Each structure stands twice: as structure tokens, then as C-alpha cells.
XYZ file of C-alpha atoms in Angstrom:
306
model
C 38.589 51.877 -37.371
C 38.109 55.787 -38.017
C 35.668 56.898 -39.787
C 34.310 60.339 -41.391
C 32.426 60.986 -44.560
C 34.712 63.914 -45.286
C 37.847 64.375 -43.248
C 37.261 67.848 -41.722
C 33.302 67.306 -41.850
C 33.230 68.321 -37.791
C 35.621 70.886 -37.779
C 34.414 73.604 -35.568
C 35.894 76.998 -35.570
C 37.451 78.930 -32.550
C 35.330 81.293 -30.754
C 38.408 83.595 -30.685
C 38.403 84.441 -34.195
C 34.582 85.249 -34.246
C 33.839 88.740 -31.767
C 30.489 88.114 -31.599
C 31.240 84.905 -29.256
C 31.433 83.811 -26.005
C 34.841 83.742 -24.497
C 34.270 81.538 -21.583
C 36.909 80.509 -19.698
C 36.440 78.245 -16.736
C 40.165 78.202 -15.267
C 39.745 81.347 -13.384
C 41.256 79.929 -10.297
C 44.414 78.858 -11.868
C 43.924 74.840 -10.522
C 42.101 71.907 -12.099
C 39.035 71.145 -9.767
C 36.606 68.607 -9.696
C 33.403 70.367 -8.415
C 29.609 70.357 -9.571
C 30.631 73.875 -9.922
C 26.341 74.730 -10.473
C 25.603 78.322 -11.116
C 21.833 79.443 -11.386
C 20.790 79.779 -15.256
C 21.039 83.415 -16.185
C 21.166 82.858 -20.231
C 18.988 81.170 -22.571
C 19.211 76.861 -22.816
C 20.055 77.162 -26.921
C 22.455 79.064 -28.421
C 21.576 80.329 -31.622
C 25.032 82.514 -32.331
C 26.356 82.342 -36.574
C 28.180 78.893 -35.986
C 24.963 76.932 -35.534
C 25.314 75.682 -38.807
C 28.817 74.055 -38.874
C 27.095 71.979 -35.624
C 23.767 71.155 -37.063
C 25.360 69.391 -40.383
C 28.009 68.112 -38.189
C 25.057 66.054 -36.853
C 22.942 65.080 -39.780
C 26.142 63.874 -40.995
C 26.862 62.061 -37.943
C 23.171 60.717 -37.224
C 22.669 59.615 -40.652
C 25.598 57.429 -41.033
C 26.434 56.123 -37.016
C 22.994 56.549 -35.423
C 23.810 54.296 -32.837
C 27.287 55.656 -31.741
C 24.904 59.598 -31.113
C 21.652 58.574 -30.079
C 20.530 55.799 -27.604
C 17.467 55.355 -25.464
C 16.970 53.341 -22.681
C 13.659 52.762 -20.746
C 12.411 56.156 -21.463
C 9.365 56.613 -20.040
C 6.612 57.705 -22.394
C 6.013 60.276 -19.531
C 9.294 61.323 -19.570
C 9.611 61.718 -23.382
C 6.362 63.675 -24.049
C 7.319 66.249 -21.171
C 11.229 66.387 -22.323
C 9.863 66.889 -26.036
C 7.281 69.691 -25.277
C 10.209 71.327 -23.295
C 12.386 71.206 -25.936
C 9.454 72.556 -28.247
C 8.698 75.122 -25.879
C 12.255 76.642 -25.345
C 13.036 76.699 -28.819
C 10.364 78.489 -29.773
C 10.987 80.716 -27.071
C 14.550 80.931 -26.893
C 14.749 81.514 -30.633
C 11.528 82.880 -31.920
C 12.738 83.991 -35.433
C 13.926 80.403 -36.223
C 11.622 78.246 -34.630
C 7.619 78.219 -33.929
C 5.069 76.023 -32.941
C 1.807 74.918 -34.640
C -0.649 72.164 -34.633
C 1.396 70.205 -31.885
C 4.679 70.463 -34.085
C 7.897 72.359 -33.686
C 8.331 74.028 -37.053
C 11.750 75.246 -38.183
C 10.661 78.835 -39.749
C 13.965 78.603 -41.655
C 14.083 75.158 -43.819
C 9.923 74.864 -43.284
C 10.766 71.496 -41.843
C 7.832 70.395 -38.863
C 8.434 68.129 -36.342
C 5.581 66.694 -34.193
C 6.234 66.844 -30.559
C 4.207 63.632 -29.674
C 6.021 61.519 -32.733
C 8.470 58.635 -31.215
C 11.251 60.198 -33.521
C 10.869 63.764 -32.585
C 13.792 63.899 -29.710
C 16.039 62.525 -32.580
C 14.837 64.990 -35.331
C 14.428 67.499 -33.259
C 18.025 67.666 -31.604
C 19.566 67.917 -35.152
C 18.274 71.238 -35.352
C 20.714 72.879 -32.312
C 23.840 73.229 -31.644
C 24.199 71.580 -27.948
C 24.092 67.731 -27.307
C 21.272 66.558 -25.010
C 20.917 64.061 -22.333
C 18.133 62.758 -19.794
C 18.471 61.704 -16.533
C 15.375 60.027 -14.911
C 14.318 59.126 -11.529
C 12.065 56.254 -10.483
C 12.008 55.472 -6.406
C 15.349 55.425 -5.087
C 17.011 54.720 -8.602
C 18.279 56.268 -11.255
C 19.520 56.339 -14.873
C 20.823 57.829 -17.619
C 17.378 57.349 -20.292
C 18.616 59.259 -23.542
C 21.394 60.456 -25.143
C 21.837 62.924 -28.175
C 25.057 63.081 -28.172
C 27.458 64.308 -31.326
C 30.556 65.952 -29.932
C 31.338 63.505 -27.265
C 34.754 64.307 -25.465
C 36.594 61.471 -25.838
C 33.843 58.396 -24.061
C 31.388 56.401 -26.631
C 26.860 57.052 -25.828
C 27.095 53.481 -25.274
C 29.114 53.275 -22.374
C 26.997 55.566 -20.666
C 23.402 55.054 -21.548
C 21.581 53.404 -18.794
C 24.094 54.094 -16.243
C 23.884 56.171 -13.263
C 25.663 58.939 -12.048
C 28.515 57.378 -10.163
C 28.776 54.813 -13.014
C 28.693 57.665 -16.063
C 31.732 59.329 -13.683
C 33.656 56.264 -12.530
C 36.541 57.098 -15.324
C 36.988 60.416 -13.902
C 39.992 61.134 -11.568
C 38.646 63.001 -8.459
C 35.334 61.874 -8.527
C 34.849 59.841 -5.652
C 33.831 61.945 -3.072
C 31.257 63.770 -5.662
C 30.259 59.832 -6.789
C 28.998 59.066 -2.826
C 26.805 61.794 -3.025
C 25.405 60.840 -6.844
C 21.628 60.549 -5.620
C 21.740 64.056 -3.802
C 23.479 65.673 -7.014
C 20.741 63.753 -9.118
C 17.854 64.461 -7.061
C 19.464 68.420 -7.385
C 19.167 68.664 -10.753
C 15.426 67.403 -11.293
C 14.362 69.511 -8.004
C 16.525 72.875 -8.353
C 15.752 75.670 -10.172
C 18.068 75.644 -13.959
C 21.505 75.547 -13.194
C 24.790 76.106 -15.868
C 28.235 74.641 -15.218
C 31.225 74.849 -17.381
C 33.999 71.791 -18.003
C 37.557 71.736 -20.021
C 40.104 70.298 -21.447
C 42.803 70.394 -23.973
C 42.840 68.947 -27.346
C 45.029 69.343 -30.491
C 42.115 70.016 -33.209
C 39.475 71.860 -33.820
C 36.965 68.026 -34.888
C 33.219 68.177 -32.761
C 33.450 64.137 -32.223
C 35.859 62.848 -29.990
C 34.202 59.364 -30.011
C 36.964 56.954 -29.529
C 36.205 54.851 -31.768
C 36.542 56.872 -34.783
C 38.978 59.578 -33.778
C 42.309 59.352 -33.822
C 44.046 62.189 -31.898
C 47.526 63.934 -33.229
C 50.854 62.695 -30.703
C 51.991 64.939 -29.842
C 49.695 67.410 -30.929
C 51.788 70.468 -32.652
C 49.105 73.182 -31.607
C 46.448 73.106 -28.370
C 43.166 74.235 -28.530
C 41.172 74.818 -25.110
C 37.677 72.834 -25.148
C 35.208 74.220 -23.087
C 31.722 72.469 -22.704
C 29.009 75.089 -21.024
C 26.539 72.320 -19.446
C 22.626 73.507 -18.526
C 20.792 71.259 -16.130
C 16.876 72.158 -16.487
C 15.138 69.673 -13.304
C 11.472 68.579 -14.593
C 10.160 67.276 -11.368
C 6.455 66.394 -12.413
C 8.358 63.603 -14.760
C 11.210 62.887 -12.232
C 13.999 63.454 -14.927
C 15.947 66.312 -15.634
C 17.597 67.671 -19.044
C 20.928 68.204 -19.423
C 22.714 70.253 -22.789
C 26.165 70.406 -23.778
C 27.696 73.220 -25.658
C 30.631 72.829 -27.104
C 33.494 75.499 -27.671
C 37.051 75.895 -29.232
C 39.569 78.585 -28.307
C 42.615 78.480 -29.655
C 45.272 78.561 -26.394
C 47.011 81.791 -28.576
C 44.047 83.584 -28.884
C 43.722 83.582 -25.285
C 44.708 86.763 -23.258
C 48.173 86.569 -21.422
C 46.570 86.557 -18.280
C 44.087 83.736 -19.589
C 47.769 82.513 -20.301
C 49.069 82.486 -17.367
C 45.871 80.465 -15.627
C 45.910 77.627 -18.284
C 49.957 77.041 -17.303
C 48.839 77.077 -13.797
C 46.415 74.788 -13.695
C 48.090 72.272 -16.295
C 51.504 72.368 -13.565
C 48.987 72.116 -11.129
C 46.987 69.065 -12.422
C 47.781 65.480 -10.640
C 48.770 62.298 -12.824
C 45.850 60.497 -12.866
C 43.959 63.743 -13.854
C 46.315 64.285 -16.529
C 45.598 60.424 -17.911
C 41.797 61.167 -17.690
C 42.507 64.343 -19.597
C 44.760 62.509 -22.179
C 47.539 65.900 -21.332
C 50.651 65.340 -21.614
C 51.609 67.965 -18.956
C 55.614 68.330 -19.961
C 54.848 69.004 -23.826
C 51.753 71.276 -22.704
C 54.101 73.132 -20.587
C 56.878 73.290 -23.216
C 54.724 74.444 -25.650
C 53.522 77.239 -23.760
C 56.835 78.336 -22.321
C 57.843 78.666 -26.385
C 54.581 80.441 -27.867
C 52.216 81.987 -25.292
C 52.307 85.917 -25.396
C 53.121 86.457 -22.039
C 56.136 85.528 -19.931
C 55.612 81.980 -18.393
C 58.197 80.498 -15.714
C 60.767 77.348 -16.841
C 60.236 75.561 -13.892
C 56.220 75.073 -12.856
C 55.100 76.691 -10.082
């Protein structure tokens, strides 16, 4: 059944129309790859940019009336959540030191006046509400591994509890290509808690501008009549004195005709280029993508893909 308090509650808007914005664009190569992709952090964890906002009541909304489709824990260790918290604490304050401060053992939003203490079971919950990007924890005990939280509001297209609990070559199992990258899941794991902060960006193609993608209450347009490019920029941050490791998703929206023609150009290329099970995974229908760039992209695109 679909659900939404108000029908365009999670709209987000493109990052094309707002200067000011990243413009990140993660098909430079022209092909659809499946690659960690990991490229040391050089920006901040949080963005803090003039669409913050339309994200953070996105997720009140979202948290207040399907808690259990955004956030799920599962044998987080009290270790683990104190040290995630008073990271989280820590960067905001900061990352973003003219909206966020910390006092007295509490994260206090400058802005609304709100305070959040760090040690309070709750305050991962509360807490993520307050930024734009979607959090997860991965923890490590001996040779195992786990997915132990999930804040997670603007899932692409999978539900938090498919995924909670799981590990890395379970989380990934839906994804066409992965197998290789799935043998080597404790490696990649034991990466991202040991390595220094890392940033990797992931996309795909959708046919509105709505945050939640949770299958269960969206219902997608068929064929869509307009595509919008959906880039996630993912931060790893490794906390090895806990054995877990943070992980943020950012979501953006450009709109495919806001892109430059050479931008273009890339997106047709790698949608021609993209294999049929990727192109299940993806939910793209590669003929009408291709038709509908042929008809309205600004630059000259062949008739027959490359």
C-alpha cells in the first residue's frame, strides 16, 4: 500500500537549478561500473548547503509516522553506540559550527535550541533528523560482521529491513556485478573501519524528484515521461577502537536536461553500455531512456547506440 502524509512531502529539488550546489557527476567514464570506487575524504562528512531543510522535515515526517521502515538497530554494541554518537556530536559541531554546538554532554542545535544528549539511547535517532545524509553502521566482532544501525530516509529503491543485520555480501547480493566485490566483503569491511575517511559516489535514474524510494510505499511512474539522474555521495569514516565504521548517504537530483551536453553524451553512453541484468537492478528501461534522450538532450546523440 503507498503511503505519504502529503503527496509531494519528499520532494527534493534538483541541484541544477540551485548554483550554489554540487554538480557531481559520477559517469565520467561513459560505462556503468561496479567498483568500491573509494576516494580519500577531502570535504566535510555533513552537508549543510540551503536544501537541508526540505531533507530534515522529509525525515521527521518519515520517522514520526513509519519509524520502523527508517530506523532499525540490531545488536549495537553499547561501545559502538557511545563512540558512533560522540562522532556524530563531534563532527557536527565541527563541520557546522554556526548550527550546531556542544554543551554539558549534549549536541545542541543553535538554530531550533533543541539539545540532544549524546549518551541518551535515543540520541542516534534524534540526532540523525537534524542532517541531511542517511546513516548506517557497520560493526566488526572476530571474524564477523554486520550491518548494526540504520538511519535511513531516502532509501533507493530496497526496504532498512532487508538489510539490517546483514553483512556485506548479503546487503549486495541484489546487485548485478557484485560477485567478485562480494568474495572480498571482509577485506572491503575491514577497509572501511581501518582506512583513513574515504567518499564514493553511486547513480541511477529515476523519473521524480520523491527522497524515499522504499518499495513499499512508492510507486514509480511507467514509463516515466521525464528522468532525473540520482546521485548518492557515500562517506565511509573507519572507527577502529569500536571495530565499526560509519557510513552517510547524500542524496542528489539533477535533472538529465540540466546536465551539460557533454554530461549528455556520458549518461547515453553508459545507459547503451549497461548489461540486462544491470538494467533490472537499476529498474532502466534502456530503449525508452535512449529514446528519450535521442528526442530532448541538447546535444546531438547517435540513433543507433554505440
Amino acid at each position: 500500500m503507498t503511503w505519504a502524509p502529503e503527496p509531494d512531502f519528499d520532494l527534493a529539488p534538483t541541484v541544477d537549478a540551485l548554483p550554489d550546489l554540487p554538480r557531481y557527476f559520477p559517469l565520467a567514464s561513459g560505462r556503468y561500473e561496479v567498483r568500491p570506487g573509494f576516494m580519500p575524504l577531502t570535504e566535510s562528512v555533513f552537508t549543510g548547503d540551503r536544501t537541508l531543510g526540505c531533507y530534515t522535515k522529509s525525515k521527521k515526517i518519515l520517522l514520526a509516522q513509519r519509524e520502523p521502515h527508517c530506523y532499525r538497530e540490531q545488536n549495537l554494541a553499547a561501545v559502538v553506540r557511545l563512540a558512533v554518537s560522540q562522532w556524530l556530536a563531534r563532527r557536527l559541531a565541527e563541520e557546522h559550527p554556526q548550527r550546531f554546538g556542544v554543551r554539558d554532554g549534549a549536541l545542541i542545535n543553535l538554530v531550533s535550541g533543541q539539545s540532544f544528549g549524546v549518551t541518551e539511547p535515543s540520541f542516534l535517532r534524534r540526532a540523525g533528523q537534524e542532517v541531511a545524509e542517511d546513516l548506517a553502521v557497520i560493526q566488526i566482532e572476530g571474524d564477523h560482521h554486520w550491518l548494526s544501525l540504520l538511519h535511513v530516509c531516502f532509501p533507493s529503491g530496497w526496504r532498512v529491513a532487508d538489510k539490517i543485520g546483514r553483512t556485506f555480501a548479503a546487503i549486495h547480493a541484489p546487485v548485478a556485478g557484485m560477485t567478485p566485490l562480494n568474495r572480498k566483503e571482509h577485506q572491503i569491511v575491514r577497509a572501511m573501519v581501518t582506512k583513513p575517511p574515504m567518499v564514493r559516489f553511486t547513480w541511477g535514474l529515476t523519473g521524480d524528484r520523491h527522497l524515499n524510494h522504499d518499495p513499499d510505499f512508492y510507486q514509480p511512474i511507467l514509463p516515466p515521461p521525464h528522468y532525473y539522474l540520482r546521485v548518492e555521495r557515500q562517506v565511509i569514516w573507519g572507527l577502529p577502537d569500536v571495530q565499526a565504521a560509519v557510513f552517510t548517504i547524500r542524496t542528489y537530483l539533477r535533472d538529465c536536461l540540466g546536465l551539460n551536453p557533454q554530461e549528455q553524451l556520458l549518461l547515453y553512453r553508459a545507459i547503451a553500455t549497461m548489461d540486462t541484468p544491470s538494467c533490472a537492478y537499476k529498474s532502466i528501461d534502456r530503449q525508452h531512456v535512449l529514446q528519450w534522450l535521442q528526442q530532448n538532450a541538447d546535444v546531438s546523440i547517435p540513433l543507433s547506440p554505440p
